[in-house]
Short mmCIF file of C-alpha atoms in Angstrom, two decimals:
data_model
loop_
_atom_site.label_atom_id
_atom_site.label_comp_id
_atom_site.label_asym_id
_atom_site.label_seq_id
_atom_site.Cartn_x
_atom_site.Cartn_y
_atom_site.Cartn_z
CA MET A 364 44.92 110.66 67.69
CA ARG A 365 46.18 109.25 70.94
CA PHE A 366 44.92 106.34 72.99
CA LEU A 367 45.61 105.30 76.52
CA MET A 368 45.89 101.56 77.07
CA VAL A 369 45.54 100.54 80.72
CA HIS A 370 45.92 96.95 81.77
CA ARG A 371 44.56 95.49 84.98
CA VAL A 372 45.92 92.65 87.06
CA ASP A 373 44.39 90.38 89.67
CA GLU A 374 46.60 90.85 92.72
CA SER A 375 45.35 87.65 94.31
CA GLN A 376 47.28 85.78 91.63
CA PRO A 377 50.85 85.04 92.75
CA ASP A 378 52.38 85.99 89.40
CA ALA A 379 50.51 89.35 89.13
CA TYR A 380 53.79 91.27 89.48
CA ASP A 381 56.21 88.43 89.09
CA PRO A 382 55.67 87.30 85.54
CA ARG A 383 57.67 84.48 84.09
CA PRO A 384 60.78 85.39 82.05
CA GLU A 385 59.05 84.44 78.80
CA THR A 386 56.26 86.93 79.58
CA VAL A 387 58.80 89.65 80.36
CA ALA A 388 60.55 88.89 77.07
CA ALA A 389 57.27 88.91 75.11
CA VAL A 390 56.21 92.24 76.60
CA GLY A 391 59.68 93.66 75.93
CA ARG A 392 59.42 92.53 72.30
CA MET A 393 55.99 94.15 72.02
CA ILE A 394 57.30 97.47 73.40
CA GLY A 395 60.12 97.23 70.84
CA GLU A 396 57.63 96.54 68.04
CA MET A 397 55.53 99.56 69.00
CA THR A 398 58.61 101.76 69.17
CA LYS A 399 59.87 100.58 65.77
CA ALA A 400 56.41 101.20 64.31
CA GLY A 401 56.61 104.79 65.57
CA VAL A 402 53.38 104.57 67.57
CA LEU A 403 54.52 104.29 71.20
CA LEU A 404 54.65 107.56 73.16
CA ALA A 405 55.07 106.25 76.68
CA ALA A 406 54.65 103.05 78.66
CA GLU A 407 55.12 102.19 82.32
CA GLY A 408 54.28 99.35 84.65
CA VAL A 409 53.36 100.02 88.27
CA LEU A 410 54.23 98.32 91.59
CA PRO A 411 51.69 96.40 93.71
CA SER A 412 48.86 98.46 95.19
CA SER A 413 50.38 97.94 98.67
CA THR A 414 52.86 100.69 97.69
CA GLY A 415 50.10 103.03 96.49
CA ALA A 416 47.15 104.94 97.88
CA ARG A 417 43.72 106.19 96.93
CA VAL A 418 42.84 109.82 97.39
CA ARG A 419 39.25 110.99 97.39
CA SER A 420 38.01 114.54 97.49
CA SER A 421 34.42 114.99 98.56
CA GLY A 422 32.67 118.14 99.71
CA GLY A 423 36.02 119.86 100.14
CA ARG A 424 37.36 117.06 102.33
CA ARG A 425 40.07 114.69 101.36
CA THR A 426 40.32 111.06 102.35
CA VAL A 427 43.52 109.11 101.79
CA THR A 428 43.39 105.32 101.87
CA ASP A 429 46.65 103.45 101.74
CA GLY A 430 46.98 100.31 99.65
CA PRO A 431 46.72 97.39 99.18
CA PHE A 432 43.28 97.64 97.61
CA THR A 433 42.15 94.24 98.85
CA GLU A 434 38.50 94.87 98.01
CA ALA A 435 39.24 95.38 94.30
CA LYS A 436 39.18 92.31 92.09
CA GLU A 437 41.61 93.91 89.65
CA VAL A 438 43.90 96.90 89.93
CA ILE A 439 45.87 98.96 87.41
CA GLY A 440 49.04 97.15 86.37
CA GLY A 441 50.45 99.65 83.92
CA PHE A 442 49.73 101.81 80.93
CA ALA A 443 50.90 102.62 77.44
CA MET A 444 50.06 105.66 75.33
CA VAL A 445 50.05 105.29 71.56
CA GLN A 446 49.64 107.74 68.67
CA VAL A 447 47.73 106.03 65.87
CA ARG A 448 45.31 106.74 63.05
CA SER A 449 42.17 105.02 64.23
CA LYS A 450 40.47 103.34 67.16
CA GLU A 451 40.78 100.04 65.28
CA GLU A 452 44.55 100.47 65.08
CA ALA A 453 44.69 101.16 68.82
CA ILE A 454 42.61 98.01 69.40
CA GLU A 455 44.97 95.96 67.23
CA TRP A 456 48.01 97.14 69.22
CA ALA A 457 46.15 96.61 72.52
CA SER A 458 45.27 93.05 71.43
CA ARG A 459 48.87 92.28 70.60
CA PHE A 460 49.96 93.80 73.89
CA ALA A 461 47.38 91.77 75.82
CA GLU A 462 48.46 88.56 74.07
CA ALA A 463 52.06 89.26 75.05
CA ILE A 464 51.08 89.59 78.71
CA GLY A 465 48.83 86.52 78.67
CA ASP A 466 45.46 86.49 80.48
CA VAL A 467 44.70 90.12 80.96
CA GLU A 468 42.22 92.86 80.19
CA VAL A 469 43.42 96.03 78.49
CA GLU A 470 41.17 99.08 78.52
CA VAL A 471 41.54 101.31 75.43
CA ARG A 472 40.51 104.96 75.77
CA GLN A 473 40.93 107.85 73.37
CA VAL A 474 42.80 110.86 74.72
CA ALA A 475 40.79 114.10 74.63
CA GLU A 476 42.69 116.52 72.40
CA GLY A 477 42.54 120.27 72.96
CA PRO A 478 41.36 122.88 72.49
CA VAL B 603 31.55 90.67 64.25
CA THR B 604 29.78 92.57 61.47
CA ALA B 605 31.36 92.99 58.04
CA PRO B 606 32.09 96.74 58.39
CA ASP B 607 33.73 96.05 61.78
CA ALA B 608 35.87 93.32 60.23
CA HIS B 609 36.85 95.66 57.40
CA ARG B 610 37.92 98.35 59.83
CA ALA B 611 39.96 95.80 61.77
CA ILE B 612 41.61 94.68 58.52
CA ASP B 613 42.34 98.34 57.67
CA ALA B 614 44.12 98.65 61.01
CA VAL B 615 46.20 95.53 60.37
CA TRP B 616 47.01 96.80 56.89
CA ARG B 617 48.11 100.11 58.35
CA ILE B 618 50.51 98.32 60.69
CA GLU B 619 51.78 95.61 58.35
CA SER B 620 51.68 97.01 54.80
CA ALA B 621 55.10 98.71 54.77
CA ARG B 622 56.91 95.61 55.98
CA LEU B 623 54.87 93.46 53.62
CA ILE B 624 55.65 95.61 50.59
CA ALA B 625 59.29 95.85 51.66
CA GLY B 626 59.69 92.08 52.03
CA LEU B 627 58.03 91.43 48.68
CA ALA B 628 60.06 94.15 46.94
CA ARG B 629 63.25 92.43 48.05
CA ILE B 630 62.01 89.22 46.40
CA VAL B 631 60.73 90.69 43.13
CA GLY B 632 63.09 93.69 43.02
CA ASP B 633 60.34 96.12 42.05
CA VAL B 634 58.36 98.34 44.44
CA GLY B 635 55.44 98.74 42.05
CA LEU B 636 55.00 95.01 41.58
CA ALA B 637 55.54 94.40 45.30
CA GLU B 638 52.70 96.78 46.12
CA GLU B 639 50.38 94.99 43.69
CA LEU B 640 51.24 91.64 45.29
CA ALA B 641 50.65 93.12 48.73
CA GLN B 642 47.28 94.42 47.55
CA ASP B 643 46.44 90.89 46.36
CA ALA B 644 47.21 89.63 49.85
CA LEU B 645 44.95 92.35 51.28
CA VAL B 646 42.12 91.26 48.98
CA ALA B 647 42.56 87.67 50.20
CA ALA B 648 42.37 88.91 53.80
CA LEU B 649 39.22 90.90 53.06
CA GLU B 650 37.66 87.73 51.63
CA GLN B 651 38.70 85.34 54.37
CA TRP B 652 39.08 87.21 57.67
CA PRO B 653 35.45 88.33 58.08
CA GLU B 654 34.62 84.58 58.18
CA SER B 655 37.68 83.13 59.88
CA GLY B 656 38.60 86.06 62.11
CA VAL B 657 41.94 87.90 62.09
CA PRO B 658 44.71 85.28 62.36
CA ARG B 659 47.03 85.24 65.33
CA ASN B 660 49.98 86.57 63.34
CA PRO B 661 48.34 88.62 60.58
CA GLY B 662 51.65 89.99 59.26
CA ALA B 663 53.00 86.51 58.61
CA TRP B 664 49.68 85.43 57.07
CA LEU B 665 49.75 88.34 54.61
CA MET B 666 53.41 87.71 53.81
CA THR B 667 52.72 84.04 53.03
CA ILE B 668 49.93 84.96 50.61
CA GLY B 669 52.10 87.69 49.09
CA LYS B 670 54.97 85.27 48.53
CA ARG B 671 52.62 82.74 46.91
CA ARG B 672 51.40 85.45 44.56
CA ALA B 673 55.03 86.35 43.89
CA ILE B 674 55.71 82.71 42.94
CA ASP B 675 52.71 82.73 40.61
CA HIS B 676 54.03 85.88 39.03
CA ILE B 677 57.57 84.58 38.66
CA ARG B 678 56.25 81.30 37.23
CA ARG B 679 54.74 83.29 34.43
CA ASN B 680 58.23 84.63 33.75
CA GLN B 681 60.10 81.37 33.25
CA ARG B 682 63.56 82.90 33.24
CA PHE B 683 63.35 83.36 36.99
CA GLU B 684 63.55 79.59 37.51
CA ARG B 685 66.33 79.76 40.08
CA LYS B 686 64.70 82.53 42.06
CA LEU B 687 61.56 80.41 42.24
CA GLU B 688 63.35 77.44 43.79
CA GLU B 689 64.92 79.72 46.35
CA LEU B 690 61.59 81.20 47.29
CA GLY B 691 59.93 77.79 47.51
CA ARG B 692 62.55 76.64 49.98
CA GLU B 693 62.13 79.83 51.99
CA LEU B 694 58.37 79.31 52.26
CA GLU B 695 58.77 75.65 53.22
CA ALA B 696 61.29 76.49 55.92
CA GLU B 697 59.03 79.16 57.34
CA GLY B 698 56.16 76.70 57.64
CA GLU B 699 57.92 74.90 60.47
CA GLN B 700 59.47 77.92 62.04
CA ALA B 701 59.87 78.19 65.81
CA PRO B 702 58.84 81.52 67.35
CA GLU B 703 62.43 82.23 68.43
CA VAL B 704 63.41 82.61 64.80
CA GLU B 705 61.05 85.57 64.48
CA ALA B 706 63.44 87.85 66.33
CA VAL B 707 66.23 87.01 63.90
CA LEU B 708 63.96 87.55 60.90
CA ASP B 709 63.02 90.89 62.40
CA ASP B 710 66.40 92.32 61.47
CA ASP B 711 65.88 91.29 57.85
CA ILE B 712 62.51 93.00 57.87
CA GLY B 713 64.16 96.14 59.22
CA ASP B 714 66.67 96.06 56.36
CA ASP B 715 63.90 95.58 53.81
CA LEU B 716 61.92 98.45 55.31
CA LEU B 717 64.95 100.72 55.11
CA ARG B 718 65.47 99.75 51.47
CA LEU B 719 61.83 100.65 50.85
CA VAL B 720 62.22 104.06 52.52
CA PHE B 721 65.32 104.90 50.47
CA THR B 722 63.73 103.71 47.24
CA ALA B 723 60.51 105.70 47.76
CA CYS B 724 62.61 108.83 48.42
CA HIS B 725 65.01 108.18 45.54
CA PRO B 726 66.40 111.37 43.92
CA VAL B 727 65.38 110.10 40.47
CA LEU B 728 61.82 111.01 41.53
CA SER B 729 60.37 114.51 41.80
CA THR B 730 59.72 115.78 45.32
CA GLU B 731 55.95 115.45 44.84
CA ALA B 732 56.38 111.87 43.66
CA ARG B 733 58.60 111.01 46.63
CA VAL B 734 56.06 112.41 49.06
CA ALA B 735 53.12 110.55 47.48
CA LEU B 736 54.98 107.24 47.14
CA THR B 737 56.39 107.39 50.67
CA LEU B 738 53.01 108.11 52.24
CA ARG B 739 51.48 105.33 50.18
CA VAL B 740 53.98 102.48 50.55
CA VAL B 741 55.67 103.35 53.85
CA GLY B 742 52.87 105.27 55.58
CA GLY B 743 50.09 102.94 54.44
CA LEU B 744 47.84 105.84 53.39
CA THR B 745 45.31 105.43 50.61
CA THR B 746 45.49 107.54 47.46
CA GLU B 747 42.28 109.26 48.56
CA GLU B 748 43.74 110.18 51.96
CA ILE B 749 46.88 111.63 50.37
CA ALA B 750 44.75 113.66 47.94
CA ARG B 751 42.60 115.07 50.74
CA ALA B 752 45.67 115.94 52.79
CA PHE B 753 47.35 117.83 49.94
CA LEU B 754 44.17 119.41 48.53
CA VAL B 755 44.62 117.87 45.08
CA PRO B 756 42.32 115.58 43.06
CA GLU B 757 42.64 111.86 43.78
CA SER B 758 43.47 111.19 40.13
CA THR B 759 46.49 113.51 40.41
CA VAL B 760 47.90 111.53 43.33
CA ALA B 761 47.16 108.21 41.60
CA GLN B 762 48.99 109.48 38.51
CA ARG B 763 51.97 110.61 40.58
CA ILE B 764 52.26 107.18 42.19
CA VAL B 765 51.90 105.26 38.93
CA ARG B 766 54.52 107.46 37.27
CA ALA B 767 56.85 107.18 40.27
CA LYS B 768 56.73 103.39 40.11
CA ARG B 769 57.38 103.47 36.37
CA THR B 770 60.29 105.87 36.79
CA LEU B 771 61.88 103.63 39.41
CA ALA B 772 61.51 100.59 37.14
CA ALA B 773 62.74 102.40 34.03
CA ALA B 774 65.78 103.78 35.83
CA ARG B 775 66.45 100.28 37.20
CA VAL B 776 66.82 101.73 40.69
CA PRO B 777 68.21 98.87 42.77
CA PHE B 778 66.25 97.91 45.89
CA GLU B 779 69.04 98.59 48.36
CA VAL B 780 70.35 100.80 51.14
CA PRO B 781 72.98 103.23 49.83
CA GLN B 782 76.41 102.75 51.32
CA GLY B 783 79.31 105.00 52.27
CA PRO B 784 79.26 108.69 51.40
CA GLU B 785 76.11 108.27 49.29
CA LEU B 786 74.16 107.37 52.43
CA VAL B 787 74.30 110.89 53.89
CA ASP B 788 72.96 112.51 50.70
CA ARG B 789 70.23 109.95 50.26
CA LEU B 790 69.26 110.18 53.92
CA SER B 791 68.84 113.93 53.62
CA SER B 792 66.39 113.30 50.77
CA VAL B 793 64.41 111.00 53.11
CA LEU B 794 64.42 113.58 55.91
CA GLU B 795 63.39 116.32 53.50
CA VAL B 796 60.34 114.31 52.43
CA ILE B 797 59.35 113.68 56.04
CA TYR B 798 59.75 117.33 57.09
CA LEU B 799 57.82 118.47 54.03
CA VAL B 800 54.91 116.25 55.06
CA PHE B 801 55.12 117.64 58.59
CA ASN B 802 55.10 121.26 57.42
CA GLU B 803 52.16 120.64 55.12
CA GLY B 804 50.23 119.44 58.16
CA TYR B 805 51.50 122.31 60.28
CA ALA B 806 50.26 124.82 57.70
CA ALA B 807 46.71 123.47 57.93
CA THR B 808 44.17 125.95 59.24
CA ALA B 809 40.85 125.69 61.02
CA GLY B 810 38.14 124.36 58.72
CA ASP B 811 40.58 122.26 56.69
CA ASP B 812 39.85 118.56 56.21
CA TRP B 813 41.09 116.72 59.32
CA MET B 814 43.44 114.71 57.11
CA ARG B 815 45.64 117.82 56.70
CA PRO B 816 46.68 118.39 60.31
CA ALA B 817 46.91 114.59 60.61
CA LEU B 818 49.94 114.81 58.29
CA CYS B 819 51.97 116.03 61.30
CA GLY B 820 51.27 112.72 63.00
CA GLU B 821 52.10 110.79 59.82
CA ALA B 822 55.43 112.59 59.51
CA LEU B 823 56.27 111.96 63.16
CA ARG B 824 55.48 108.29 62.72
CA LEU B 825 57.68 108.06 59.62
CA GLY B 826 60.46 109.95 61.39
CA ARG B 827 60.34 107.67 64.42
CA ILE B 828 60.39 104.58 62.17
CA VAL B 829 63.46 105.83 60.28
CA ALA B 830 65.15 106.82 63.57
CA GLU B 831 64.92 103.19 64.73
CA LEU B 832 66.17 101.92 61.36
CA VAL B 833 69.27 104.16 61.28
CA PRO B 834 69.84 104.89 64.99
CA ASP B 835 73.43 106.05 64.43
CA GLU B 836 72.48 108.99 62.21
CA PRO B 837 72.21 112.14 64.37
CA GLU B 838 70.17 114.15 61.88
CA VAL B 839 67.28 111.67 62.02
CA HIS B 840 67.03 112.19 65.77
CA GLY B 841 67.40 115.92 65.20
CA LEU B 842 64.43 115.95 62.83
CA VAL B 843 62.32 113.77 65.16
CA GLY B 844 63.20 116.06 68.07
CA LEU B 845 62.24 119.14 66.06
CA MET B 846 58.89 117.63 65.06
CA GLU B 847 58.10 116.38 68.59
CA ILE B 848 58.74 119.82 70.10
CA GLN B 849 56.75 121.61 67.39
CA THR B 850 53.91 119.15 68.00
CA SER B 851 53.95 120.02 71.71
CA ARG B 852 52.66 123.51 70.84
CA SER B 853 49.93 122.47 68.42
CA THR B 854 47.01 123.52 70.66
CA ALA B 855 48.71 126.62 72.12
CA ARG B 856 49.63 128.12 68.75
CA VAL B 857 46.02 128.68 67.66
CA GLY B 858 43.70 131.18 69.33
CA PRO B 859 39.98 130.73 70.06
CA SER B 860 38.90 132.04 66.64
CA GLY B 861 41.59 130.14 64.74
CA GLU B 862 44.10 132.98 64.65
CA PRO B 863 47.79 132.13 65.00
CA VAL B 864 49.33 132.89 68.41
CA LEU B 865 53.02 133.87 68.33
CA LEU B 866 55.48 131.74 70.28
CA LEU B 867 56.15 134.33 72.98
CA ASP B 868 52.43 135.01 73.48
CA GLN B 869 51.47 131.33 73.84
CA ASP B 870 50.09 129.94 77.08
CA ARG B 871 52.95 127.62 78.01
CA GLY B 872 50.68 125.70 80.34
CA ARG B 873 49.09 124.30 77.20
CA TRP B 874 52.35 123.01 75.77
CA ASP B 875 52.28 119.22 75.83
CA GLN B 876 55.07 118.21 78.20
CA LEU B 877 55.09 114.60 76.95
CA PHE B 878 56.04 115.73 73.44
CA ILE B 879 58.57 118.24 74.82
CA ARG B 880 60.25 115.48 76.83
CA ARG B 881 60.26 113.17 73.80
CA GLY B 882 61.77 115.97 71.71
CA LEU B 883 64.47 116.69 74.27
CA ALA B 884 65.27 112.97 74.47
CA ALA B 885 65.58 112.75 70.67
CA LEU B 886 67.88 115.79 70.67
CA GLU B 887 70.00 114.17 73.39
CA ARG B 888 70.33 111.07 71.20
CA ALA B 889 71.55 113.27 68.33
CA GLU B 890 74.04 115.05 70.60
CA ALA B 891 75.25 111.80 72.17
CA LEU B 892 76.33 110.54 68.75
CA GLY B 893 79.00 113.24 68.74
CA GLY B 894 80.23 115.59 66.07
CA ALA B 895 78.87 118.97 65.07
CA LEU B 896 75.09 119.27 64.99
CA GLY B 897 73.44 119.25 61.54
CA PRO B 898 70.68 121.63 60.40
CA TYR B 899 67.80 119.58 61.86
CA ALA B 900 69.52 119.02 65.19
CA LEU B 901 70.33 122.75 65.38
CA GLN B 902 66.71 123.66 64.72
CA ALA B 903 65.67 121.10 67.33
CA ALA B 904 68.13 122.66 69.78
CA ILE B 905 66.58 126.09 69.15
CA ALA B 906 63.08 124.67 69.65
CA ALA B 907 64.37 122.98 72.82
CA CYS B 908 65.55 126.34 74.23
CA HIS B 909 61.96 127.56 74.00
CA GLY B 910 60.57 124.23 75.23
CA ARG B 911 62.70 124.29 78.38
CA ALA B 912 61.74 127.87 79.31
CA ARG B 913 58.74 127.90 81.64
CA THR B 914 58.20 131.62 80.93
CA PRO B 915 59.30 133.72 77.92
CA GLU B 916 61.67 135.60 80.25
CA GLU B 917 63.53 132.37 81.06
CA THR B 918 64.46 131.84 77.40
CA ASP B 919 68.19 131.45 76.82
CA TRP B 920 68.40 133.95 73.94
CA ALA B 921 72.20 134.04 73.89
CA ARG B 922 72.23 130.30 73.21
CA ILE B 923 69.53 130.67 70.56
CA ALA B 924 71.59 133.39 68.84
CA ALA B 925 74.64 131.10 68.89
CA LEU B 926 72.61 128.20 67.46
CA TYR B 927 71.29 130.43 64.66
CA GLU B 928 74.86 131.45 63.91
CA ALA B 929 75.88 127.79 63.63
CA LEU B 930 72.85 127.18 61.40
CA ALA B 931 73.76 130.15 59.20
CA GLN B 932 77.22 128.70 58.70
CA LEU B 933 75.81 125.33 57.57
CA ALA B 934 73.02 126.73 55.46
CA PRO B 935 73.48 130.46 54.87
CA SER B 936 70.12 132.18 54.56
CA PRO B 937 68.98 135.77 55.17
CA VAL B 938 65.88 134.43 56.97
CA VAL B 939 68.11 132.59 59.45
CA GLU B 940 70.11 135.82 59.85
CA LEU B 941 66.93 137.74 60.60
CA ASN B 942 66.03 135.19 63.28
CA ARG B 943 69.54 135.52 64.68
CA ALA B 944 69.07 139.31 64.82
CA VAL B 945 65.87 138.85 66.84
CA ALA B 946 67.67 136.51 69.25
CA LEU B 947 70.60 138.92 69.56
CA ALA B 948 68.23 141.78 70.33
CA MET B 949 66.51 139.72 73.03
CA ALA B 950 69.86 138.67 74.53
CA PHE B 951 71.94 141.84 74.25
CA GLY B 952 69.48 144.66 73.57
CA PRO B 953 67.72 146.12 70.51
CA ALA B 954 70.76 148.07 69.29
CA THR B 955 72.78 144.85 68.76
CA GLY B 956 69.93 143.27 66.83
CA LEU B 957 69.33 146.38 64.77
CA GLU B 958 72.94 146.40 63.57
CA LEU B 959 72.45 143.01 61.92
CA VAL B 960 68.98 143.89 60.60
CA ASP B 961 70.34 147.05 58.98
CA ALA B 962 72.99 144.96 57.25
CA LEU B 963 70.22 142.71 55.90
CA THR B 964 68.22 145.56 54.35
CA SER B 965 70.61 145.56 51.39
CA ASP B 966 70.03 141.82 50.79
CA SER B 967 67.95 141.64 47.62
CA SER B 968 66.48 138.23 48.49
CA LEU B 969 64.66 139.80 51.46
CA GLU B 970 63.12 142.51 49.30
CA GLY B 971 59.37 142.24 49.73
CA TYR B 972 59.72 140.03 52.82
CA HIS B 973 57.37 141.67 55.33
CA LEU B 974 59.10 140.28 58.42
CA LEU B 975 62.21 142.38 57.75
CA PRO B 976 60.51 145.80 58.19
CA SER B 977 58.32 144.30 60.91
CA VAL B 978 61.34 143.21 62.98
CA ARG B 979 63.16 146.47 62.20
CA GLY B 980 60.11 148.49 63.29
CA ASP B 981 59.94 146.55 66.53
CA LEU B 982 63.61 147.20 67.34
CA LEU B 983 63.38 150.90 66.38
CA ALA B 984 60.34 151.30 68.63
CA LYS B 985 62.22 149.75 71.53
CA LEU B 986 65.04 152.25 70.91
CA GLY B 987 62.54 155.13 71.00
CA ARG B 988 62.95 155.97 67.29
CA LEU B 989 59.19 156.06 66.92
CA ASP B 990 58.83 157.88 63.63
CA GLU B 991 61.13 155.46 61.80
CA ALA B 992 59.40 152.53 63.55
CA ARG B 993 55.97 153.69 62.34
CA LYS B 994 57.21 153.86 58.74
CA GLU B 995 58.60 150.32 59.00
CA PHE B 996 55.31 148.92 60.33
CA GLU B 997 53.43 150.63 57.52
CA ARG B 998 55.85 149.17 55.03
CA ALA B 999 55.50 145.70 56.55
CA ALA B 1000 51.70 146.04 56.39
CA SER B 1001 51.89 146.85 52.69
CA LEU B 1002 53.98 143.71 52.04
CA THR B 1003 52.12 141.03 53.96
CA HIS B 1004 49.51 138.87 52.25
CA ASN B 1005 47.85 137.92 55.51
CA GLU B 1006 44.85 140.14 56.29
CA ARG B 1007 45.00 139.58 60.03
CA GLU B 1008 48.69 140.38 60.14
CA ARG B 1009 48.16 143.56 58.11
CA THR B 1010 45.59 144.77 60.64
CA LEU B 1011 47.97 144.09 63.54
CA LEU B 1012 50.84 145.93 61.84
CA LEU B 1013 48.69 148.97 61.01
CA GLU B 1014 47.48 149.04 64.61
CA ARG B 1015 51.07 149.15 65.82
CA ALA B 1016 51.82 151.97 63.38
CA ALA B 1017 48.75 153.88 64.53
CA VAL B 1018 49.71 153.55 68.20
CA LEU B 1019 53.14 155.02 67.42
CA SER B 1020 51.74 158.01 65.55
CA ARG B 1021 49.51 158.79 68.57
CA THR B 1022 52.44 158.61 70.97
CA PRO B 1023 53.68 162.14 71.80
CA PRO B 1024 57.32 162.70 70.85
#
């Protein structure tokens, strides 16, 4: 089974996208650990919301709102997808990942598998 | 936190840490069976303490410390290991005041231990069944019950296999080490064989099977990826991982709504998982980048990649597939590979070219009774307009297959041909 781990950052914090070198190293080590354990499928971090946009479709009409998303307390900071045996294992990896980043919330969601 | 929750959390930690724990302990005591018992003791301690205290910050290190203490207790009972004991005591003391930076250095040692464990569990002194069971147990972290469910055998059978495997390793005094030099290639192929066997067992699962069976594909992929990181310079490991990733990409598309198998060329390619295809292609690139001629797994991965890259069946590079099958036939001659090559040749250069090779195979006694030979021959004959001969081949194929659904399909094809006016 696969799980998506999405972490959120508070963009009002100055170090939201500019983490200290020790954080970068810790996250890098964590990515390495997950790769060596054979569980990591993909992981990416994203740029500040000022470079992004929100698209909404409603009643056949689309609305595009450019970032930054100043009204949001937290925005998506990145994701990882893991292939594991249980939700508990996904939670354990997510906890280790969160601890590597520091003060952060990681949302863990199971991927819907077909058919 | 309720007790069942805590137990599930401990299960998850065990799943992540057990292989490294057993590997580290096996290096100390020199015996995989004993190391697993010590690791189990550490697990019992965790089950007693963590529901109260919570999971410690570094659970792997916690378990290893308990395991090493148990190892000391064990060695103490065997006085002749006096020197070993002192060594271990110093090691434990030093680790007590360890700075986090040291962890990265220790990591390499853990990798070496893990690799020793993988090679020992897949040691040729063990039967294939024993290798599979022991590897899933000590490297994969599966329980005996899970292995039994996955392989449709009684739990006691698996338990027996594991006990005997440990005894065999001890009796043969198999050293806990990574083989060196020319032996490495042979021993590695034993490891890869075990992993691919686990994968194929999962791939053969059908609808209605216990979920643990198809889950074997994921277990094999995980093992393959672990070994690929442990021996990154071995192209065949990346070849095998690539092959398994690409096969996994088709897992939903290859089964129809009522559980029937869907042939590769009939699959809805929109349902192929592009993430797994990309991972497979990347693994194949790693194998190719290491240079040298491709081995059997990398060649099979390259064939799978030809299909994976084609957005429609028509885009398939059949000439390349035929060439890859030829290379595979040279490494591992097999009439089944030849038959596949004939199909690829027919797709690339027309049915007559394929038929030439198929006709040559009809005299191969090892394909006698193999239903795919007349089935492929019938298909090529039909394309060439030799309908009467084609019908006879489909009927023959139908009489040879053991699969009811396939028999029906073959007889339908034969019936269509007999209705076609000459």
